[in-house]
């Protein structure tokens, strides 16, 4: 019985971590629960997990709700998902460093679009901080997911 519970928790860990990161939103360290985008990207594109894309759509809607944006993160996620599905040049599952550079490109475009929609020095500083902070936490979070989930 103990092994069944442990295996269930290992399989459920990426889902629970994503919900936890979204719920632990803070204005400075985790604005609108944006750290939840890390497991969404990693478990959908780099190390795909069954049923995670459907869960990711729901979580992107939740992040949009916290950010008070209308389907912004959902549209970006769906765009990357469709591009990744139709391409055969770059295999995201084979990238080094858990796909850090692919995530940085995705997140930089997302933050740049948000900053350009309302260009102020405060928005540029907040966007830069959010980009640096989320990218710095990408590797620790993805390594934690890999170790507990046992890919």
mmCIF file of N, CA, C and O in Angstrom, residues 36-75:
data_model
loop_
_atom_site.group_PDB
_atom_site.id
_atom_site.type_symbol
_atom_site.label_atom_id
_atom_site.label_comp_id
_atom_site.label_asym_id
_atom_site.label_seq_id
_atom_site.Cartn_x
_atom_site.Cartn_y
_atom_site.Cartn_z
ATOM 1 N N UNK A 36 4.629 29.222 -12.098
ATOM 2 C CA UNK A 36 3.946 28.005 -12.550
ATOM 3 C C UNK A 36 4.188 27.755 -14.035
ATOM 4 O O UNK A 36 3.979 26.646 -14.519
ATOM 5 N N UNK A 37 4.651 28.761 -14.761
ATOM 6 C CA UNK A 37 4.914 28.589 -16.191
ATOM 7 C C UNK A 37 6.106 27.649 -16.416
ATOM 8 O O UNK A 37 6.209 27.016 -17.459
ATOM 9 N N UNK A 38 6.983 27.529 -15.413
ATOM 10 C CA UNK A 38 8.157 26.657 -15.554
ATOM 11 C C UNK A 38 7.747 25.189 -15.702
ATOM 12 O O UNK A 38 8.120 24.540 -16.682
ATOM 13 N N UNK A 39 6.989 24.615 -14.748
ATOM 14 C CA UNK A 39 6.586 23.220 -14.964
ATOM 15 C C UNK A 39 5.645 23.048 -16.162
ATOM 16 O O UNK A 39 5.665 22.002 -16.802
ATOM 17 N N UNK A 40 4.865 24.081 -16.473
ATOM 18 C CA UNK A 40 3.994 23.979 -17.651
ATOM 19 C C UNK A 40 4.823 23.807 -18.912
ATOM 20 O O UNK A 40 4.528 22.955 -19.747
ATOM 21 N N UNK A 41 5.859 24.610 -19.063
ATOM 22 C CA UNK A 41 6.727 24.518 -20.237
ATOM 23 C C UNK A 41 7.521 23.218 -20.219
ATOM 24 O O UNK A 41 7.574 22.500 -21.217
ATOM 25 N N UNK A 42 8.125 22.899 -19.092
ATOM 26 C CA UNK A 42 9.001 21.735 -18.997
ATOM 27 C C UNK A 42 8.244 20.423 -19.219
ATOM 28 O O UNK A 42 8.688 19.567 -19.983
ATOM 29 N N UNK A 43 7.107 20.277 -18.558
ATOM 30 C CA UNK A 43 6.373 19.007 -18.636
ATOM 31 C C UNK A 43 5.516 18.889 -19.891
ATOM 32 O O UNK A 43 4.976 17.823 -20.167
ATOM 33 N N UNK A 44 5.393 19.967 -20.651
ATOM 34 C CA UNK A 44 4.663 19.891 -21.913
ATOM 35 C C UNK A 44 5.581 19.706 -23.111
ATOM 36 O O UNK A 44 5.233 19.004 -24.061
ATOM 37 N N UNK A 45 6.758 20.346 -23.087
ATOM 38 C CA UNK A 45 7.609 20.370 -24.274
ATOM 39 C C UNK A 45 8.937 19.637 -24.100
ATOM 40 O O UNK A 45 9.390 18.969 -25.011
ATOM 41 N N UNK A 46 9.580 19.766 -22.961
ATOM 42 C CA UNK A 46 10.912 19.191 -22.774
ATOM 43 C C UNK A 46 10.831 17.725 -22.352
ATOM 44 O O UNK A 46 11.447 16.857 -22.956
ATOM 45 N N UNK A 47 10.099 17.430 -21.297
ATOM 46 C CA UNK A 47 9.858 16.052 -20.839
ATOM 47 C C UNK A 47 8.351 15.834 -20.772
ATOM 48 O O UNK A 47 7.753 15.944 -19.700
ATOM 49 N N UNK A 48 7.722 15.554 -21.907
ATOM 50 C CA UNK A 48 6.252 15.474 -21.941
ATOM 51 C C UNK A 48 5.692 14.416 -20.991
ATOM 52 O O UNK A 48 6.207 13.307 -20.880
ATOM 53 N N UNK A 49 4.644 14.802 -20.302
ATOM 54 C CA UNK A 49 3.931 13.927 -19.375
ATOM 55 C C UNK A 49 2.505 13.786 -19.908
ATOM 56 O O UNK A 49 1.916 14.760 -20.369
ATOM 57 N N UNK A 50 1.967 12.588 -19.822
ATOM 58 C CA UNK A 50 0.601 12.350 -20.289
ATOM 59 C C UNK A 50 -0.385 13.266 -19.573
ATOM 60 O O UNK A 50 -0.289 13.474 -18.362
ATOM 61 N N UNK A 51 -1.318 13.771 -20.279
ATOM 62 C CA UNK A 51 -2.392 14.638 -19.805
ATOM 63 C C UNK A 51 -1.926 16.008 -19.329
ATOM 64 O O UNK A 51 -2.727 16.811 -18.885
ATOM 65 N N UNK A 52 -0.642 16.300 -19.411
ATOM 66 C CA UNK A 52 -0.168 17.590 -18.925
ATOM 67 C C UNK A 52 -0.559 18.752 -19.845
ATOM 68 O O UNK A 52 -0.832 19.847 -19.334
ATOM 69 N N UNK A 53 -0.606 18.584 -21.170
ATOM 70 C CA UNK A 53 -1.042 19.716 -22.000
ATOM 71 C C UNK A 53 -2.457 20.210 -21.676
ATOM 72 O O UNK A 53 -2.704 21.408 -21.649
ATOM 73 N N UNK A 54 -3.368 19.294 -21.401
ATOM 74 C CA UNK A 54 -4.724 19.711 -21.018
ATOM 75 C C UNK A 54 -4.696 20.466 -19.685
ATOM 76 O O UNK A 54 -5.343 21.512 -19.544
ATOM 77 N N UNK A 55 -3.952 19.962 -18.748
ATOM 78 C CA UNK A 55 -3.778 20.636 -17.462
ATOM 79 C C UNK A 55 -3.109 21.995 -17.656
ATOM 80 O O UNK A 55 -3.466 22.979 -16.992
ATOM 81 N N UNK A 56 -2.165 22.075 -18.579
ATOM 82 C CA UNK A 56 -1.469 23.331 -18.848
ATOM 83 C C UNK A 56 -2.408 24.398 -19.386
ATOM 84 O O UNK A 56 -2.266 25.575 -19.056
ATOM 85 N N UNK A 57 -3.343 24.004 -20.208
ATOM 86 C CA UNK A 57 -4.322 24.965 -20.714
ATOM 87 C C UNK A 57 -5.123 25.561 -19.557
ATOM 88 O O UNK A 57 -5.322 26.779 -19.482
ATOM 89 N N UNK A 58 -5.561 24.712 -18.636
ATOM 90 C CA UNK A 58 -6.312 25.200 -17.477
ATOM 91 C C UNK A 58 -5.454 26.111 -16.595
ATOM 92 O O UNK A 58 -5.924 27.144 -16.108
ATOM 93 N N UNK A 59 -4.192 25.755 -16.426
ATOM 94 C CA UNK A 59 -3.316 26.578 -15.589
ATOM 95 C C UNK A 59 -2.958 27.896 -16.277
ATOM 96 O O UNK A 59 -2.778 28.917 -15.601
ATOM 97 N N UNK A 60 -2.844 27.906 -17.589
ATOM 98 C CA UNK A 60 -2.610 29.175 -18.301
ATOM 99 C C UNK A 60 -3.796 30.109 -18.127
ATOM 100 O O UNK A 60 -3.618 31.326 -17.976
ATOM 101 N N UNK A 61 -4.990 29.557 -18.122
ATOM 102 C CA UNK A 61 -6.176 30.373 -17.856
ATOM 103 C C UNK A 61 -6.115 30.922 -16.431
ATOM 104 O O UNK A 61 -6.445 32.087 -16.191
ATOM 105 N N UNK A 62 -5.650 30.106 -15.476
ATOM 106 C CA UNK A 62 -5.524 30.569 -14.089
ATOM 107 C C UNK A 62 -4.464 31.670 -13.968
ATOM 108 O O UNK A 62 -4.654 32.654 -13.236
ATOM 109 N N UNK A 63 -3.352 31.534 -14.679
ATOM 110 C CA UNK A 63 -2.315 32.577 -14.664
ATOM 111 C C UNK A 63 -2.858 33.855 -15.302
ATOM 112 O O UNK A 63 -2.625 34.955 -14.796
ATOM 113 N N UNK A 64 -3.596 33.714 -16.395
ATOM 114 C CA UNK A 64 -4.223 34.881 -17.017
ATOM 115 C C UNK A 64 -5.185 35.562 -16.056
ATOM 116 O O UNK A 64 -5.268 36.788 -16.020
ATOM 117 N N UNK A 65 -5.902 34.784 -15.285
ATOM 118 C CA UNK A 65 -6.825 35.356 -14.298
ATOM 119 C C UNK A 65 -6.073 36.176 -13.260
ATOM 120 O O UNK A 65 -6.477 37.287 -12.918
ATOM 121 N N UNK A 66 -4.956 35.643 -12.764
ATOM 122 C CA UNK A 66 -4.161 36.376 -11.776
ATOM 123 C C UNK A 66 -3.509 37.621 -12.364
ATOM 124 O O UNK A 66 -3.379 38.628 -11.695
ATOM 125 N N UNK A 67 -3.067 37.535 -13.616
ATOM 126 C CA UNK A 67 -2.416 38.670 -14.275
ATOM 127 C C UNK A 67 -3.428 39.702 -14.777
ATOM 128 O O UNK A 67 -3.049 40.777 -15.217
ATOM 129 N N UNK A 68 -4.697 39.321 -14.768
ATOM 130 C CA UNK A 68 -5.767 40.149 -15.321
ATOM 131 C C UNK A 68 -5.538 40.418 -16.809
ATOM 132 O O UNK A 68 -5.730 41.528 -17.302
ATOM 133 N N UNK A 69 -5.092 39.403 -17.499
ATOM 134 C CA UNK A 69 -4.956 39.463 -18.950
ATOM 135 C C UNK A 69 -6.001 38.540 -19.554
ATOM 136 O O UNK A 69 -6.458 37.598 -18.921
ATOM 137 N N UNK A 70 -6.367 38.808 -20.777
ATOM 138 C CA UNK A 70 -7.387 38.002 -21.434
ATOM 139 C C UNK A 70 -6.693 37.012 -22.367
ATOM 140 O O UNK A 70 -6.292 37.367 -23.468
ATOM 141 N N UNK A 71 -6.502 35.813 -21.910
ATOM 142 C CA UNK A 71 -5.952 34.710 -22.711
ATOM 143 C C UNK A 71 -4.558 34.989 -23.261
ATOM 144 O O UNK A 71 -4.179 34.438 -24.290
ATOM 145 N N UNK A 72 -3.757 35.812 -22.600
ATOM 146 C CA UNK A 72 -2.410 36.113 -23.080
ATOM 147 C C UNK A 72 -1.496 34.898 -22.947
ATOM 148 O O UNK A 72 -0.895 34.448 -23.920
ATOM 149 N N UNK A 73 -1.354 34.378 -21.737
ATOM 150 C CA UNK A 73 -0.470 33.229 -21.520
ATOM 151 C C UNK A 73 -1.018 31.986 -22.191
ATOM 152 O O UNK A 73 -0.261 31.150 -22.678
ATOM 153 N N UNK A 74 -2.334 31.871 -22.254
ATOM 154 C CA UNK A 74 -2.945 30.743 -22.955
ATOM 155 C C UNK A 74 -2.625 30.793 -24.444
ATOM 156 O O UNK A 74 -2.270 29.781 -25.047
ATOM 157 N N UNK A 75 -2.720 31.968 -25.045
ATOM 158 C CA UNK A 75 -2.417 32.109 -26.472
ATOM 159 C C UNK A 75 -0.951 31.807 -26.754
ATOM 160 O O UNK A 75 -0.633 31.127 -27.740
#
